[in-house]
CSV table of C-alpha atoms and ligand atoms in Angstrom, one decimal:
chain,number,residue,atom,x,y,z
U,1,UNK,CA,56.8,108.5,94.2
U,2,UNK,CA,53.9,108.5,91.7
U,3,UNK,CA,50.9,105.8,91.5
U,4,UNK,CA,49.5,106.2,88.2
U,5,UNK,CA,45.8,104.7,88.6
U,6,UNK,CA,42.5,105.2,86.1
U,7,UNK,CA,38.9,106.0,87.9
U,8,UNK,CA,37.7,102.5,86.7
U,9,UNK,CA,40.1,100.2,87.5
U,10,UNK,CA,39.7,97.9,90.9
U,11,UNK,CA,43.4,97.2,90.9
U,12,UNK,CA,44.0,100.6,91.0
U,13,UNK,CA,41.0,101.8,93.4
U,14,UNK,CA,43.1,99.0,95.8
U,15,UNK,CA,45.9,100.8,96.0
U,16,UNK,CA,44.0,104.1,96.3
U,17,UNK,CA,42.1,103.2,99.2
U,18,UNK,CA,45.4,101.3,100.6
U,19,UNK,CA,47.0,105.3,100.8
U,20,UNK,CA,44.5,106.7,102.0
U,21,UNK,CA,44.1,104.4,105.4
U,22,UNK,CA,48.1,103.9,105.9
U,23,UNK,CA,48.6,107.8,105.5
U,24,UNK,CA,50.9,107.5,102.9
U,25,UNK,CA,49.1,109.2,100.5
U,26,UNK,CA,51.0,111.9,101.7
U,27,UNK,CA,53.9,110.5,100.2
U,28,UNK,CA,52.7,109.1,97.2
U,29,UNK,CA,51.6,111.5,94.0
U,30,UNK,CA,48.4,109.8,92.3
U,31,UNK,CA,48.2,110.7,88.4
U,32,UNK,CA,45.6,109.3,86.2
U,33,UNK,CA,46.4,108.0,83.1
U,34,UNK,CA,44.5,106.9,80.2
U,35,UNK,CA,44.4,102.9,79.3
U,36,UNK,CA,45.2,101.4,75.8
U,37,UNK,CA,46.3,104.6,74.3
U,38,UNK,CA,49.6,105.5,72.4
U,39,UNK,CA,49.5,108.7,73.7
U,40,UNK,CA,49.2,107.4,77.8
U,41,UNK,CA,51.2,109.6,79.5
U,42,UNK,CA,52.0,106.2,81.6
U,43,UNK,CA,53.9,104.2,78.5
U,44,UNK,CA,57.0,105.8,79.2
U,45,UNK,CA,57.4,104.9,82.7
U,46,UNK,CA,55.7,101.2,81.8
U,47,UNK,CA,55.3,99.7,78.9
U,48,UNK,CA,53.3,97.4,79.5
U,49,UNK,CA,50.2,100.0,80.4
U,50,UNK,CA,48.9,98.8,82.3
U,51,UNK,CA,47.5,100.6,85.9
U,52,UNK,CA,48.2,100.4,88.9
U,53,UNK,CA,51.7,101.4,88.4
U,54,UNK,CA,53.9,102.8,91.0
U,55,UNK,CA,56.8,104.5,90.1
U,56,UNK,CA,59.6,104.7,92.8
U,57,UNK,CA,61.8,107.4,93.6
U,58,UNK,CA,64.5,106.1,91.3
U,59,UNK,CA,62.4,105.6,88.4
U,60,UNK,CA,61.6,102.0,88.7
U,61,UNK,CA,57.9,101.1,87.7
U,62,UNK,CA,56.7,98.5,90.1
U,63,UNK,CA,53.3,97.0,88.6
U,64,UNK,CA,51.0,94.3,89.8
U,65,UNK,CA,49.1,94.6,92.7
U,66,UNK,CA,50.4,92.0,94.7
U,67,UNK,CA,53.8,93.3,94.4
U,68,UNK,CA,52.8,96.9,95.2
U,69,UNK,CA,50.9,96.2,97.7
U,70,UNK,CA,53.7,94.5,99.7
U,71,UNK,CA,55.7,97.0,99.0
U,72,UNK,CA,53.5,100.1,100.8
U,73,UNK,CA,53.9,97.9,103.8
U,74,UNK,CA,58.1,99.2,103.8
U,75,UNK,CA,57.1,102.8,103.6
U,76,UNK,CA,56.2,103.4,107.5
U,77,UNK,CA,52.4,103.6,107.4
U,78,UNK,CA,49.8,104.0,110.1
U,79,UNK,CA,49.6,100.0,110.2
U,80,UNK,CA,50.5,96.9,107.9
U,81,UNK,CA,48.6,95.5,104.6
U,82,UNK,CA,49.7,92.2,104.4
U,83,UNK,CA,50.7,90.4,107.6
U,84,UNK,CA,51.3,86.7,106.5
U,85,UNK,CA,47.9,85.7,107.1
U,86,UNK,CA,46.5,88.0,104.8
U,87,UNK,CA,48.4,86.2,101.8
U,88,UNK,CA,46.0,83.3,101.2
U,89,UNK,CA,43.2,85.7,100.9
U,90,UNK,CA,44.6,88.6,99.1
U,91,UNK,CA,45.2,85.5,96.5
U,92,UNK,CA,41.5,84.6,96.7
U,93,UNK,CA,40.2,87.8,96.1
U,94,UNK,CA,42.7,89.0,93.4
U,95,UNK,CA,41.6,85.6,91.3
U,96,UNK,CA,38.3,86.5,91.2
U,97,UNK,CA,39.2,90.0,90.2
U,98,UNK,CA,41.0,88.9,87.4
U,99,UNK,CA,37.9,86.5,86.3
U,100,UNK,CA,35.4,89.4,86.2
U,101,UNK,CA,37.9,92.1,84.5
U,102,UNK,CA,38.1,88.9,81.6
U,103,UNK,CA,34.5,88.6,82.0
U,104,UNK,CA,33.5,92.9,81.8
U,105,UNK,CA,36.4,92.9,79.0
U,106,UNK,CA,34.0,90.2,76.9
U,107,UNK,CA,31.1,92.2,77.5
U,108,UNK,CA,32.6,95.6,76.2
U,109,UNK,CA,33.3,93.8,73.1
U,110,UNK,CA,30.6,93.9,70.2
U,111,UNK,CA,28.4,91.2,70.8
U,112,UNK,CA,28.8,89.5,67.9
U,113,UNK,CA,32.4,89.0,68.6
U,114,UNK,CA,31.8,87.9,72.5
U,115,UNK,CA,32.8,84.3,73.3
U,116,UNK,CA,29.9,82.6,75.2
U,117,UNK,CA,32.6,80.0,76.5
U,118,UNK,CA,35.2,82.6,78.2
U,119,UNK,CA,31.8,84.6,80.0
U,120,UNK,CA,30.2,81.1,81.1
U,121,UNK,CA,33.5,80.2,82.6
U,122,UNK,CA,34.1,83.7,84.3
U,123,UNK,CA,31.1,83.8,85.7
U,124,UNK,CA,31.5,79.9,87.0
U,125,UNK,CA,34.8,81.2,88.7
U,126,UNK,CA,33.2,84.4,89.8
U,127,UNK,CA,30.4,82.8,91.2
U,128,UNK,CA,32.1,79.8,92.8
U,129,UNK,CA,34.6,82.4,94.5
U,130,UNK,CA,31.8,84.5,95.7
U,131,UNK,CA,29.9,81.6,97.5
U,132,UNK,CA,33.2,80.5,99.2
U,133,UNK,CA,33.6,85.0,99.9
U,134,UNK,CA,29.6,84.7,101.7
U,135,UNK,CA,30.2,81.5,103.7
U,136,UNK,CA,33.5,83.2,105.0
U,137,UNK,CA,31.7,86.4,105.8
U,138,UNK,CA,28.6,84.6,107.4
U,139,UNK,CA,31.4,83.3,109.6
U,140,UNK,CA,32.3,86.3,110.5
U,141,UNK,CA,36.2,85.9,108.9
U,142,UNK,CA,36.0,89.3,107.0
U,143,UNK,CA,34.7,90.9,110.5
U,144,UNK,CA,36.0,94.3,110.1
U,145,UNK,CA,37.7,94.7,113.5
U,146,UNK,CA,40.2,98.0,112.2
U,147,UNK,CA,41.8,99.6,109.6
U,148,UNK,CA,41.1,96.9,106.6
U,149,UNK,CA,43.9,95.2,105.7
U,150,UNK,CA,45.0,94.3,102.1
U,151,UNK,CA,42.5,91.3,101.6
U,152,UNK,CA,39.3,93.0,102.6
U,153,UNK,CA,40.6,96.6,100.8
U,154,UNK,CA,40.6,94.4,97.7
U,155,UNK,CA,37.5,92.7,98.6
U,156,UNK,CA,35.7,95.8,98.9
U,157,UNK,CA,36.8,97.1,95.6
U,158,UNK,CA,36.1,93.9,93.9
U,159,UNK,CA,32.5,94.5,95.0
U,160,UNK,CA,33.1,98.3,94.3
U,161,UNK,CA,33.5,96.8,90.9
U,162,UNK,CA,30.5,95.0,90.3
U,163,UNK,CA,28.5,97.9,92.1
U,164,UNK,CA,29.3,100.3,89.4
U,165,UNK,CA,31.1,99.0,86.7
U,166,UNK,CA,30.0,95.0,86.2
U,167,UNK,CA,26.5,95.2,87.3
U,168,UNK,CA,26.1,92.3,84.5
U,169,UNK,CA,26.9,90.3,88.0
U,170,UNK,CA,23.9,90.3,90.2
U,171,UNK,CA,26.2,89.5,93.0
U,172,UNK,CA,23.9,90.9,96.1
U,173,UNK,CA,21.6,87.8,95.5
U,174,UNK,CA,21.7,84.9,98.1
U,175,UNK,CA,24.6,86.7,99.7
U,176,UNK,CA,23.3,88.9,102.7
U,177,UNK,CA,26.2,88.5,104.4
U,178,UNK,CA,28.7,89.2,101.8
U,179,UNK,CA,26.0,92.7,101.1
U,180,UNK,CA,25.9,93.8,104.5
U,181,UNK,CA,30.3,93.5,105.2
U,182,UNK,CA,30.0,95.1,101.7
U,183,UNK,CA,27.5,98.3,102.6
U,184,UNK,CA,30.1,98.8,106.0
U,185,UNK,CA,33.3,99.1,104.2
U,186,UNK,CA,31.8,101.1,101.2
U,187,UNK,CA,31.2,103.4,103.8
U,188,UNK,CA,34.5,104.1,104.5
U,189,UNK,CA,35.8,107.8,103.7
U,190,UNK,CA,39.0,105.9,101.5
U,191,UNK,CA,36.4,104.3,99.5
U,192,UNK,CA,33.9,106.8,99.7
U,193,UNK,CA,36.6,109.0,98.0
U,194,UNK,CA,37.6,106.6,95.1
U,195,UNK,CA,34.1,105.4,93.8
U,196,UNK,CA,34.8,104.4,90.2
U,197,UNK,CA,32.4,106.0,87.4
U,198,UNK,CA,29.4,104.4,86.1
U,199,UNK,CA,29.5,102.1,83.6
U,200,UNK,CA,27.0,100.9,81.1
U,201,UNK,CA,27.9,96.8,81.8
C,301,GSH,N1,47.4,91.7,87.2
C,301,GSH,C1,47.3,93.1,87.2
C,301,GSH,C2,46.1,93.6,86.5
C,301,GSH,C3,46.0,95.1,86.3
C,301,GSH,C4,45.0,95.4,85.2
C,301,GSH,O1,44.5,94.5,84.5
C,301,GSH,N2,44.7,96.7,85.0
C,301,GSH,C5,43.8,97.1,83.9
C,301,GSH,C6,42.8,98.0,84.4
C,301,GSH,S1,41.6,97.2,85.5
C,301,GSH,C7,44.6,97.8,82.9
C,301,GSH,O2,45.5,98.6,83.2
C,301,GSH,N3,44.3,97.6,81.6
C,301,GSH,C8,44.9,98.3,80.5
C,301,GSH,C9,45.3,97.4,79.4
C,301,GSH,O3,44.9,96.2,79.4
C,301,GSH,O4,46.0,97.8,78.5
C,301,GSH,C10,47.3,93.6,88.7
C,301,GSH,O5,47.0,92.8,89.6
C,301,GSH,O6,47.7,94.8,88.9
């Protein structure tokens, strides 16, 4: 099996760290591919181009996060990703990482062709999700207690995401507990090995 990812994309990064706590990264090739590009050595296997894309032993291209990630959890690893009660927030936290890649997508646009309407209502979304993300951890439900399971994995690339490549989003601020679950998990060797480039946003 082969997981074609790009360095920049949070979806991706997901899956990444997701192999690398389960162990099955040593079943599963990574390739990186290039993103909106005839030439993406991904197009054949998936058409739609987009990343991550996982392409199974008998040549079937299973996209979309939330499907892959289900699907890791039928492959043996070291623990599960998504025990039922990790749907609701894997749903959470993959809405909100939809709203800022519409948002960053606006802002690597030329800005006289950026639509102040779509980036005020990411950023309402974004924002409104986040507050509802710090209350949670101030309660201590993202506690990290073991191996991180799909929803805070996703979480933590979400705020991988606005670390290094959305730092439009000033995301730390009035959110110390969202910050500090964020600094422990970035920590991680699996995230520590899959930090995205810079960007300019
Ligand atoms: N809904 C998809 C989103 C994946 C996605 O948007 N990937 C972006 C990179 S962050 C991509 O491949 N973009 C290339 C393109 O739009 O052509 C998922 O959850 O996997």
């Amino acid at each position: 099996m082969r997981l074609f990812y790009s360095s920049g994309s949070p979806f991706a990064r997901a899956v990444r760290v997701a192999l690398r706590e389960t162990g099955l990264l040593a079943t599963i090739a990574e390739q990186e591919t290039t993103l909106r590009d005839p030439a993406a050595i991904l197009l054949p296997h998936n058409p739609v181009g987009r990343v991550p894309t996982l392409v199974l032993a008998d040549g079937t291209a299973l996209t979309e996060t939330a499907l892959i990630l289900p699907f890791l959890d039928t492959l043996g690893g070291a623990y599960r990703l998504l025990p039922e009660a990790s749907r609701g927030p894997l749903g959470l936290v993959l809405g909100a990482m939809d709203g800022m890649a519409v948002w960053n997508r606006e802002l690597r646009r030329p800005p006289e062709e950026r639509s102040p309407g779509v980036i005020a209502l990411e950023t309402t979304r974004l924002n409104r999700a986040a507050d509802v993300l710090e209350a949670q951890a101030a309660a201590g439900q993202w506690a990290l207690t073991g191996p991180p399971d799909a929803p805070r994995i996703t979480l933590g690339c979400l705020l991988g995401y606005a670390e290094y490549r959305h730092r439009a989003w000033a995301w730390r601020q009035d959110r110390p507990a969202l910050a500090a679950w964020y600094d422990a998990i970035a920590a991680r060797p699996s995230f520590q090995a899959t930090i995205p480039p810079v960007s300019g946003i």
